[in-house]
CSV table of C-alpha atoms in Angstrom, one decimal:
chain,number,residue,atom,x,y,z
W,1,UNK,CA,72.1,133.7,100.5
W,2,UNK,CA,71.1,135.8,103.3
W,3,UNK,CA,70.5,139.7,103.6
W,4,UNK,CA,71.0,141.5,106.6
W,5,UNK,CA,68.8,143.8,108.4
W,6,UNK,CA,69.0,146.4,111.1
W,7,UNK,CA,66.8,145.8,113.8
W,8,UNK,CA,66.1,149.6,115.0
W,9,UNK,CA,66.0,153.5,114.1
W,10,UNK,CA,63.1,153.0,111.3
W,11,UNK,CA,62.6,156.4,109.9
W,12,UNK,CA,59.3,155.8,108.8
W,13,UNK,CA,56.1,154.2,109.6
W,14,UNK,CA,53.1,153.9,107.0
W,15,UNK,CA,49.9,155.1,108.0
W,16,UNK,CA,46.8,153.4,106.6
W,17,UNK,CA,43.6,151.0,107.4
W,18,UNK,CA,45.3,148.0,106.0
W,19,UNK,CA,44.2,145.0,108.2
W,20,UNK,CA,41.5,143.0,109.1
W,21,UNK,CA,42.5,142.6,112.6
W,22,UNK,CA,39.0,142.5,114.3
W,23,UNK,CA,39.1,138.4,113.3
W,24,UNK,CA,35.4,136.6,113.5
W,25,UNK,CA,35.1,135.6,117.2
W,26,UNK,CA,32.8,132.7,117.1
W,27,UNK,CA,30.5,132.2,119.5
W,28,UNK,CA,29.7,135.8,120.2
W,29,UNK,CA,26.4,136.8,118.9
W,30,UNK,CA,25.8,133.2,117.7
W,31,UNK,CA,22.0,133.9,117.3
W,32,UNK,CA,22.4,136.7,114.8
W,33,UNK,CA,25.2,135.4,112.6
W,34,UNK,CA,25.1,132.4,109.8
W,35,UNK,CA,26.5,129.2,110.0
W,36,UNK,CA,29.8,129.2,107.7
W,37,UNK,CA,29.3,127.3,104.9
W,38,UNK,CA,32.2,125.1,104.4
W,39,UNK,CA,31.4,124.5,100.9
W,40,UNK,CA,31.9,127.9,99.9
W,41,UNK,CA,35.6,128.6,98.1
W,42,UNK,CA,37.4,131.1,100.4
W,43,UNK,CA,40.1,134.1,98.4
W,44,UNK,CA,42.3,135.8,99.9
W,45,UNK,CA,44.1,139.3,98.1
W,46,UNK,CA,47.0,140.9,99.3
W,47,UNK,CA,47.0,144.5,97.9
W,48,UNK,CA,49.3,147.7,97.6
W,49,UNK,CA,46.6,150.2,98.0
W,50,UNK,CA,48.4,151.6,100.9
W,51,UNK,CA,50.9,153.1,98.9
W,52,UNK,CA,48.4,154.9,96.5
W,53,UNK,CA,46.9,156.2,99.5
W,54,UNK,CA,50.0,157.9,101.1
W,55,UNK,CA,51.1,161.1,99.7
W,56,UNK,CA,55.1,159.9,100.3
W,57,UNK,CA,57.3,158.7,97.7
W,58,UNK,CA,56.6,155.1,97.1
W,59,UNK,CA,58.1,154.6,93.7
W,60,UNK,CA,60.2,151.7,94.9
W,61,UNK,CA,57.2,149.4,95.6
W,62,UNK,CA,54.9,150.6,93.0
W,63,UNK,CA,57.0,150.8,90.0
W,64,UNK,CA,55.7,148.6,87.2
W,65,UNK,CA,56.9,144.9,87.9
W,66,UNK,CA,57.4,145.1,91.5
W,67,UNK,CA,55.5,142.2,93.7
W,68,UNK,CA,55.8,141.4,97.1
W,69,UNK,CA,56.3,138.2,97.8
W,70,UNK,CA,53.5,137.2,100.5
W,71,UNK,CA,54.0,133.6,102.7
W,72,UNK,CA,51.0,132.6,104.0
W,73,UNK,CA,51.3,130.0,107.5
W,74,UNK,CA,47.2,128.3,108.6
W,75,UNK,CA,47.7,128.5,112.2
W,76,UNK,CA,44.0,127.5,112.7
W,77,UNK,CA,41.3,125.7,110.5
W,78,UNK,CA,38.0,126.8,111.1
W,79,UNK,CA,34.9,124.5,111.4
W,80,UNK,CA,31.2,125.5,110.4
W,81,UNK,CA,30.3,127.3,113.7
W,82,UNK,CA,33.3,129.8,113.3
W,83,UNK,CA,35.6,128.0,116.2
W,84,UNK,CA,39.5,127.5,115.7
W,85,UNK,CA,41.4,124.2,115.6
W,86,UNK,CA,45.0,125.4,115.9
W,87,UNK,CA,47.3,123.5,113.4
W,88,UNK,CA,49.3,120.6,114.8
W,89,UNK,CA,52.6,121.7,113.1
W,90,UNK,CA,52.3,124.5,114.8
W,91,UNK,CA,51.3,123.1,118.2
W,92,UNK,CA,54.6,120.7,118.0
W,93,UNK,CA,56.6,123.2,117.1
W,94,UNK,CA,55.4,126.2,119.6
W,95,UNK,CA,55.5,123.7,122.8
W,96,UNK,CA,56.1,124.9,125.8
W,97,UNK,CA,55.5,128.4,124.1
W,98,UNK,CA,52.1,127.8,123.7
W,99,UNK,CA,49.4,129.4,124.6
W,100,UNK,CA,51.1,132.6,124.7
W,101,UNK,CA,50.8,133.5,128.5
W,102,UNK,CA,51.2,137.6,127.7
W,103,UNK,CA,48.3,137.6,125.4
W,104,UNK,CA,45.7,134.9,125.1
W,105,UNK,CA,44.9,131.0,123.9
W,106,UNK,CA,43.7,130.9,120.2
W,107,UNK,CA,41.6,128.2,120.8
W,108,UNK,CA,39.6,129.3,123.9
W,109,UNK,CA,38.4,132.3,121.8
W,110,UNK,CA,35.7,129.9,120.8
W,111,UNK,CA,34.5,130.1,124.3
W,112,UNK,CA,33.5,133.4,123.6
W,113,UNK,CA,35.1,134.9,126.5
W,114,UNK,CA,37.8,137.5,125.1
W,115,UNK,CA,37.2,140.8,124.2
W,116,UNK,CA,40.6,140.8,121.6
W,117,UNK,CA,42.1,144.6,120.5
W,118,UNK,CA,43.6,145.2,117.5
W,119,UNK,CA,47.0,145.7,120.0
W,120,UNK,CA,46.6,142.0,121.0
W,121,UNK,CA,46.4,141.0,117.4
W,122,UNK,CA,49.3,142.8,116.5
W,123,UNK,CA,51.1,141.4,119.6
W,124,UNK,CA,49.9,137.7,119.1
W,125,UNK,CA,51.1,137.9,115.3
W,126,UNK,CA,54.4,138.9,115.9
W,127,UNK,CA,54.8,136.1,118.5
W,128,UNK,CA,53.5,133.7,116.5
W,129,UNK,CA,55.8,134.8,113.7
W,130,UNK,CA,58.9,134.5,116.6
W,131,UNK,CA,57.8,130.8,117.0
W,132,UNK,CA,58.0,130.2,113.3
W,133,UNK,CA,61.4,132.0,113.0
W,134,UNK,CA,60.3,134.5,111.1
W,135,UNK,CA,62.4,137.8,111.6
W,136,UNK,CA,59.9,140.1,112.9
W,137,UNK,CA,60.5,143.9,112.3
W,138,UNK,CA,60.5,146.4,115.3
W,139,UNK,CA,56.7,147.7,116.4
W,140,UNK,CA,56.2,150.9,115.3
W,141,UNK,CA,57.0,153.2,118.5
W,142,UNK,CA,60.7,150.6,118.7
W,143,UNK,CA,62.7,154.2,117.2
W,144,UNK,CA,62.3,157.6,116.4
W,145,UNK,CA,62.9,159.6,113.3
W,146,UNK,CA,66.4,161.0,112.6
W,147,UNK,CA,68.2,158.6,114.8
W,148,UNK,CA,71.2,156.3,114.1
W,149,UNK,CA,70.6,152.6,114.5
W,150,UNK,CA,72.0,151.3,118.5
W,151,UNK,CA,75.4,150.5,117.9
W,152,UNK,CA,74.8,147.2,119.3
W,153,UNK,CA,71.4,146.3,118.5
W,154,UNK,CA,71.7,142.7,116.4
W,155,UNK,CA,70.9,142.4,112.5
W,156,UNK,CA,68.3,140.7,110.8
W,157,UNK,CA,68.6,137.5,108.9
W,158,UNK,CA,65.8,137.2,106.7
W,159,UNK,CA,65.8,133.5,106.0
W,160,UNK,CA,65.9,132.0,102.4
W,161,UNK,CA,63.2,130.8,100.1
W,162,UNK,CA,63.6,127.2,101.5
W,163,UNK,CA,63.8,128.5,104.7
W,164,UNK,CA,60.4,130.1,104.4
W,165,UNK,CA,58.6,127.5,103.3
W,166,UNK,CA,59.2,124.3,105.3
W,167,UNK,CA,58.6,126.5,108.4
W,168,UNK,CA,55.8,124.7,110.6
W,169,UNK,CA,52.4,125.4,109.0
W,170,UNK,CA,53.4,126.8,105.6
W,171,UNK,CA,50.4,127.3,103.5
W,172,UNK,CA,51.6,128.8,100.1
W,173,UNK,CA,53.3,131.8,98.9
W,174,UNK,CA,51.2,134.3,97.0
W,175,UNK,CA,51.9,138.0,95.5
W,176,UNK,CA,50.4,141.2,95.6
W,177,UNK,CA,47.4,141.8,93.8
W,178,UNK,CA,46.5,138.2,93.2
W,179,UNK,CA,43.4,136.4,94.3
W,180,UNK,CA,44.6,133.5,95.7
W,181,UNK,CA,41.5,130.3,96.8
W,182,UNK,CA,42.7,129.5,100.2
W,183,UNK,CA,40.9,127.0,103.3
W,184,UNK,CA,39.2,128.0,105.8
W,185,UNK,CA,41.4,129.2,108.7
W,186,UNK,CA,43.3,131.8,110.7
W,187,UNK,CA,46.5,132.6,108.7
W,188,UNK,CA,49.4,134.4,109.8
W,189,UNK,CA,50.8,136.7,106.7
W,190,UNK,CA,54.2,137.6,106.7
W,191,UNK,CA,55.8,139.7,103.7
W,192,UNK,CA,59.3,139.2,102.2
W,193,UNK,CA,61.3,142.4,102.8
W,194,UNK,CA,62.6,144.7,99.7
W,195,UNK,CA,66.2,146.1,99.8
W,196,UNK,CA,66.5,148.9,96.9
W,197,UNK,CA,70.0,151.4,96.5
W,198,UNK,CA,68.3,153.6,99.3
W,199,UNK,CA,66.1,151.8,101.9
W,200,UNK,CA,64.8,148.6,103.4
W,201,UNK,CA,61.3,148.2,103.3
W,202,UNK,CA,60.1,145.5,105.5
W,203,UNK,CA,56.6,144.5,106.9
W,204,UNK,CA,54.3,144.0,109.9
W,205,UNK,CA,53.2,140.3,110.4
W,206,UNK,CA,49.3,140.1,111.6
W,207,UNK,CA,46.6,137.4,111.2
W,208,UNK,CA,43.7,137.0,108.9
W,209,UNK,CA,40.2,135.0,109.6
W,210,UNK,CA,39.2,133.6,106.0
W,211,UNK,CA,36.3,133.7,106.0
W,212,UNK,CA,36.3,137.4,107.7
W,213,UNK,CA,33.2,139.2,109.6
W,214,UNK,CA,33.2,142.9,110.3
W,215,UNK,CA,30.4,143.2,112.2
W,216,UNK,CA,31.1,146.2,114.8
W,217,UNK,CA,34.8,146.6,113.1
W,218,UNK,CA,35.4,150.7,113.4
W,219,UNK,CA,35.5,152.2,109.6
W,220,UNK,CA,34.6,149.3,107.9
W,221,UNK,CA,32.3,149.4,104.9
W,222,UNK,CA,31.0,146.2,106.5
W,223,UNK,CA,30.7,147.3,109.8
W,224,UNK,CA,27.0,146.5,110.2
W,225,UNK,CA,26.3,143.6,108.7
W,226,UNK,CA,27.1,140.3,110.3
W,227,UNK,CA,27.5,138.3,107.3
W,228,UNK,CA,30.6,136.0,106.8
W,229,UNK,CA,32.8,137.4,103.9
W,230,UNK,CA,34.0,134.6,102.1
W,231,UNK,CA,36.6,137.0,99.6
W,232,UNK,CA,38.9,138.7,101.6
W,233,UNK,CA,40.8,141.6,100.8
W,234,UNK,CA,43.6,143.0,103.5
W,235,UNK,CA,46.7,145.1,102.5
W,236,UNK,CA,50.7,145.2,104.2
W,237,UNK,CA,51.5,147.4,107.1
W,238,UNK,CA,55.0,148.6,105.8
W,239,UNK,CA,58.4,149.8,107.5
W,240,UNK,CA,61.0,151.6,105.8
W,241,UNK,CA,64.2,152.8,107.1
W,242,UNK,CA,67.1,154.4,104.9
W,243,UNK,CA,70.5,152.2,104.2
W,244,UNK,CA,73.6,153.7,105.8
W,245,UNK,CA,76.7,153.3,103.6
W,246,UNK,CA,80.5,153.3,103.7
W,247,UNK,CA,82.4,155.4,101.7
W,248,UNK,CA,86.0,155.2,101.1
W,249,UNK,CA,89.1,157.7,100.3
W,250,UNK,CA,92.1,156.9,98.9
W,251,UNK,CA,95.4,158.9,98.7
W,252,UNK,CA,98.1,157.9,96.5
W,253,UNK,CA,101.9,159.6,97.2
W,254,UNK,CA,104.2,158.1,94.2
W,255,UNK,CA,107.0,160.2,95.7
W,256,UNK,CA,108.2,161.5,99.2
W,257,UNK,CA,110.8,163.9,99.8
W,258,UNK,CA,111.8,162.8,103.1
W,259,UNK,CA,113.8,166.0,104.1
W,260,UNK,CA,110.9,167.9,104.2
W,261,UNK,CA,109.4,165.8,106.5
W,262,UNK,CA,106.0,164.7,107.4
W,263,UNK,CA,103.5,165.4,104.4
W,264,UNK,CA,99.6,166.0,105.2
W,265,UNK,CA,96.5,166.5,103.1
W,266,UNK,CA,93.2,167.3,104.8
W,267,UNK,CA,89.9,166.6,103.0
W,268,UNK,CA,86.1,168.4,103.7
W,269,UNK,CA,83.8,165.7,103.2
W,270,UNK,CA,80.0,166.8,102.9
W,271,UNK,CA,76.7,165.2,101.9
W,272,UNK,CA,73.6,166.3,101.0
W,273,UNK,CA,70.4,164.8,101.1
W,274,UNK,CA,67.3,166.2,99.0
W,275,UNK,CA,64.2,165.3,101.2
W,276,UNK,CA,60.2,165.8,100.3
W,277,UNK,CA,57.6,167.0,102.4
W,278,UNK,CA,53.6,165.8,102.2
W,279,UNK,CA,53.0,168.6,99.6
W,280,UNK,CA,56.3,167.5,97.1
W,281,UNK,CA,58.3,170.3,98.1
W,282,UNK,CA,62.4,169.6,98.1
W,283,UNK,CA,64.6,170.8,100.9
W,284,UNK,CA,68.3,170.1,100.5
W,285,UNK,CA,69.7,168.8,104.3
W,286,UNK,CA,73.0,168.7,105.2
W,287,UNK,CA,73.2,165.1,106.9
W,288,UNK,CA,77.0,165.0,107.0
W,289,UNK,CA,80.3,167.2,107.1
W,290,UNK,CA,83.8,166.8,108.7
W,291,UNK,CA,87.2,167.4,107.9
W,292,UNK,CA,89.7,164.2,107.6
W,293,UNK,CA,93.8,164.1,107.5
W,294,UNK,CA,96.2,162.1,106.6
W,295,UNK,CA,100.1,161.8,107.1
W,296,UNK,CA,102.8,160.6,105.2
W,297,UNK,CA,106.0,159.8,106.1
W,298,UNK,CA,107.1,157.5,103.2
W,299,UNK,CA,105.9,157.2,99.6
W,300,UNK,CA,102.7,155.0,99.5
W,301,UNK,CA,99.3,154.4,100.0
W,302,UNK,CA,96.6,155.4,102.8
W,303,UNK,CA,92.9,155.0,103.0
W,304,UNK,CA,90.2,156.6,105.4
W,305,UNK,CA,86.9,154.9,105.5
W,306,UNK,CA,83.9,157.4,106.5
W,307,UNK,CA,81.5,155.4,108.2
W,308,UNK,CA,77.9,155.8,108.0
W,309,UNK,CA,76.4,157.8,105.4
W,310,UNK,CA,73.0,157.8,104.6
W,311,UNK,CA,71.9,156.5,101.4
W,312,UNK,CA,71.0,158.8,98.3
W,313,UNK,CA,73.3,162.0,99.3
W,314,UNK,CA,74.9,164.0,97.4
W,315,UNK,CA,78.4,163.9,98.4
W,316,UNK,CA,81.2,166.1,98.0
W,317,UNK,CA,85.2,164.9,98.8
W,318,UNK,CA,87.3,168.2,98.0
W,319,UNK,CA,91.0,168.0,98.9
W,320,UNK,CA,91.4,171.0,101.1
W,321,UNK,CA,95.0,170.8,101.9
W,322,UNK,CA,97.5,169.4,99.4
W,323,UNK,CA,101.0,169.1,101.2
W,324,UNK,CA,103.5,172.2,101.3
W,325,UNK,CA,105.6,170.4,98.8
W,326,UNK,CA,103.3,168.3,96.5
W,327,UNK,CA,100.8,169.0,93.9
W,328,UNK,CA,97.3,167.0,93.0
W,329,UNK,CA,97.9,165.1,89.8
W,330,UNK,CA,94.9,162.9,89.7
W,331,UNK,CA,91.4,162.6,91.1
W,332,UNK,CA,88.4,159.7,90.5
W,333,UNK,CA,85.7,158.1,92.2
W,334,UNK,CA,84.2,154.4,91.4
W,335,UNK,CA,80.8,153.5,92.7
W,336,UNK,CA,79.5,149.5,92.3
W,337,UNK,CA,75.7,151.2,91.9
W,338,UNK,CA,74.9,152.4,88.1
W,339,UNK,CA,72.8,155.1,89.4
W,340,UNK,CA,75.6,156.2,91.3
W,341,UNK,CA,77.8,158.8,89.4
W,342,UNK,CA,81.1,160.4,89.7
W,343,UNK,CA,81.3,163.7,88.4
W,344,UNK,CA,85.3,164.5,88.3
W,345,UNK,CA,85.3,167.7,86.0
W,346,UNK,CA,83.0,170.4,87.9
W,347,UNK,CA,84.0,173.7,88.7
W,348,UNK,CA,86.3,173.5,91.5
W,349,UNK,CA,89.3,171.6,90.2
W,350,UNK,CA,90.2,169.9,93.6
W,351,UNK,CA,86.6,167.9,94.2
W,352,UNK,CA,85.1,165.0,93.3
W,353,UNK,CA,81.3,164.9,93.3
W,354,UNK,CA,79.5,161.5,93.8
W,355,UNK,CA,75.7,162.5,92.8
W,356,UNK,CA,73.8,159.8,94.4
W,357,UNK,CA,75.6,157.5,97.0
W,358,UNK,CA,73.7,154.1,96.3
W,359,UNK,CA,73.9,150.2,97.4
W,360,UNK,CA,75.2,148.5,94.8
W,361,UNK,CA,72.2,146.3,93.2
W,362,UNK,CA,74.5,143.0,92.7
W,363,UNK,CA,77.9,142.0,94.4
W,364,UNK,CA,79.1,143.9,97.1
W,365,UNK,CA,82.7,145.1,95.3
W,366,UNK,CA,83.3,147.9,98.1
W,367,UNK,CA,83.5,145.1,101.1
W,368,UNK,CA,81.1,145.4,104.1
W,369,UNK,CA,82.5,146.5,107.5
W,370,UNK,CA,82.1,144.4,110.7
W,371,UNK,CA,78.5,145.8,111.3
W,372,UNK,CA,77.6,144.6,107.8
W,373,UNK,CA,77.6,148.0,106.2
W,374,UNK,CA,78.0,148.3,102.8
W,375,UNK,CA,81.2,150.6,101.1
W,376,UNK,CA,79.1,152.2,98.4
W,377,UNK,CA,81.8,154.5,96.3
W,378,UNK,CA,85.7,154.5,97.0
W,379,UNK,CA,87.0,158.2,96.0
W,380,UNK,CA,91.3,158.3,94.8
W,381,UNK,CA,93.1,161.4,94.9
W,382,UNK,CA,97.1,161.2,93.8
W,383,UNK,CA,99.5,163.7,95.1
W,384,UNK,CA,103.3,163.9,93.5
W,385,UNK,CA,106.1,166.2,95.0
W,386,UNK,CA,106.7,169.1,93.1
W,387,UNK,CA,110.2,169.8,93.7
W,388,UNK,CA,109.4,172.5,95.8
W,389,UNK,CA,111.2,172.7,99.5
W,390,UNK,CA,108.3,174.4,101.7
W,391,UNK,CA,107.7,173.0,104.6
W,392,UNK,CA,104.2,172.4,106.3
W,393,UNK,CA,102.8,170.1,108.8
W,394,UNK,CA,98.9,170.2,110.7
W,395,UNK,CA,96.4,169.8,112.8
W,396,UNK,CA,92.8,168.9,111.8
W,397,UNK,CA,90.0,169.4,114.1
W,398,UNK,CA,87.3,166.9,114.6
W,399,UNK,CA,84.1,167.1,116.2
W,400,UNK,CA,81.5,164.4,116.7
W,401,UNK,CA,78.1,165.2,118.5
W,402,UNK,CA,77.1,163.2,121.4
W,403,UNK,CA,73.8,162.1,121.9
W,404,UNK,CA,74.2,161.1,125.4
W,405,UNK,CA,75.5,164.8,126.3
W,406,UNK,CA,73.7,166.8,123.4
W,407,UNK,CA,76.9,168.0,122.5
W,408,UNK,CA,79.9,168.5,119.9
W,409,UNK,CA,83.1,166.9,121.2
W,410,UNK,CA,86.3,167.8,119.8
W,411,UNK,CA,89.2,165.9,119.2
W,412,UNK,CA,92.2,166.7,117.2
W,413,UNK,CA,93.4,164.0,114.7
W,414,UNK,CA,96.3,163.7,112.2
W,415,UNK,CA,95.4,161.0,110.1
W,416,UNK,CA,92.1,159.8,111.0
W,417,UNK,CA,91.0,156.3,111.1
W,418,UNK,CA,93.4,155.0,107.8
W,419,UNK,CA,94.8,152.1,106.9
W,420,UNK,CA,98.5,152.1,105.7
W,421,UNK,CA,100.4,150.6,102.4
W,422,UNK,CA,104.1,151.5,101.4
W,423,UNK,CA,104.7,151.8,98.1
W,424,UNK,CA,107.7,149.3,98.1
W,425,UNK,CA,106.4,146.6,100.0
């Protein structure tokens, strides 16, 4: 099975010294630096300690029994002076694509000729990772905070297990925390993303040198020596962007009086988000509120779906408007997420309350939409006609804002964007 992905509008980017990027370049201060000894065993650990380290709320990586799954490709073997032999799987399989004319030639590194940044590592792993079809998420500056995905940037596929691992030059898989005996090589590390209720959590590809040298690395406890390290420790470089979900409304009209002509019922839709600063203090933010309408001219059924809501709101569905003529007899919600709950008997007799808006954690039961967003909670309202003979009719006013103008637009809709059932058919 494969899970989809959006490709932009990550709303948050870990900070941390996480990798070993400054990778041993071989023939660069030759005199002072050791032979490698090939007869030494080599470890490589993959750790979390970026999490501890951030003050943000992590809980969904760090909670007891939560491992990353790590996949570990040997680009290069490295021979007892500290030069690269890239991998012929890889070779075959990169062809024409290789050496990467953008950045630089693995292999001529052991001329000792290339001064290499820690950009042009980041840039040469995610490349590499391209060649192996690993999905690669967007660099760090790729969107902004607070911003809707491009509604036509592509999705994701992250591929599946078997997938993964006949890619050219898979190594092995490891997890988090583990210390794993590896070869001697240049490996590209690549990190299985985590989808939870509320966000996607993906990760940075990069390479490691096993065995590793600091010498002249910025920050690094062994920043002045210039022996090999034979046990390497490096972390993951983490992405995490909250999930937009559907959510669904559902009127129900049993019975129609058709003298009375058209029936409407307007809803106020709101949701709430609770969000945490550095220091753990809560603000509440409104992240969404409009006003929907529907119109019946026969008994039946009509749905509006609300598209786009982000993940973990609070959300509010209160039936505003209820028809000149016709009464609410019945009200309910159903999420497909058990942390998800309807609350149906509050104060205000005409709402329905969902208090977390949640993926669901198995099958999808609300449907996905054409993007391949998920409907996480379908709210029912039932109207009836009370025998009454008012008559009644409306407008609702919608506004959407613009981000190309800055501004609200208004439209005026009767029914919104509904789908249509008779009740005889």
């Amino acid at each position: 099975m494969k899970t989809r992905y959006r490709k932009k509008a990550w709303l948050y980017a870990a900070m941390g010294a996480v990798l070993c990027l400054a990778l041993a370049l071989p023939q660069m201060k030759m005199s002072a630096r050791d032979f490698v000894d090939q007869e030494k065993t080599c470890t490589l650990t993959v750790t979390k300690s970026v999490f501890e380290e951030n003050t943000e709320d992590w809980s969904d990586l760090t909670a007891d029994g939560v491992e990353l799954e790590i996949y570990l490709y040997q680009v290069a073997k490295m021979d007892e002076y500290g030069r690269y032999t890239v991998d012929p799987e890889f070779k075959e399989a990169a062809g024409s694509q290789y050496p990467n004319p953008e950045t630089w030639d693995i292999e001529k590194l052991n001329d000792g000729i290339y001064e290499v940044t820690a950009d042009e590592w980041r840039k040469e792993a995610r490349y590499i990772a391209g060649i192996l079809n690993l999905p690669i998420p967007p660099a760090a500056d790729a969107g902004e905070e607070g911003k809707e995905p491009a509604q036509d940037e592509e999705t994701l596929v992250i591929p599946d297990e078997k997938e993964l691992t006949s890619a050219p030059c898979y190594y092995k898989t490891i997890h988090t925390g583990e210390q794993t005996e590896v070869e001697q090589g240049l490996y590209l590390v690549w990190a299985k993303p985590i989808v939870t209720g509320e966000y996607e959590y993906t990760f940075l590809p990069y390479l490691v040198s096993v065995p590793d040298n600091a010498y002249g690395r910025p920050g690094d406890a062994n920043a002045d020596s210039d022996e090999w390290i034979y046990d390497v420790t490096v972390g993951v470089k983490p992405r995490r962007q909250i999930r937009y979900l559907n959510l669904e409304i559902v009127k129900n009209l049993p019975t129609y009086n058709k003298s009375l002509g058209e029936a409407m019922f307007v809803f106020q839709v709101e949701a709430v988000r609770v969000e945490k600063n550095a220091e753990g203090a809560e603000t509440r933010k409104v992240v969404y509120s409009d006003m929907l309408g529907m119109n019946f001219n026969e008994p039946g059924q009509q749905s509006i779906l609300i598209r786009k809501i982000p993940a973990g709101t609070e959300v509010t569905v209160k039936e505003i408007y209820t028809g000149a003529s016709y009464k609410l007899i019945d009200k309910g919600g159903e999420t497909w997420n058990p942390e998800s709950k309807v609350i149906t008997s509050g104060s205000d007799n005409l709402a329905v309350v969902i208090s977390s808006l949640l993926a669901a954690s198995g099958e999808v039961n609300g449907g996905v939409d054409e993007e391949g967003i998920e409907t996480g909670a379908r709210i029912t309202f039932t109207n009836d006609y009370d025998g009454t003979t008012a008559f009644g009719t409306g407008i609702v006013n919608h506004f959407t804002y613009s981000e190309d103008t800055k501004e609200w637009v208004g439209t005026q809709i009767t029914g919104g964007e509904y789908k249509k059932e008779a009740a005889n058919e």
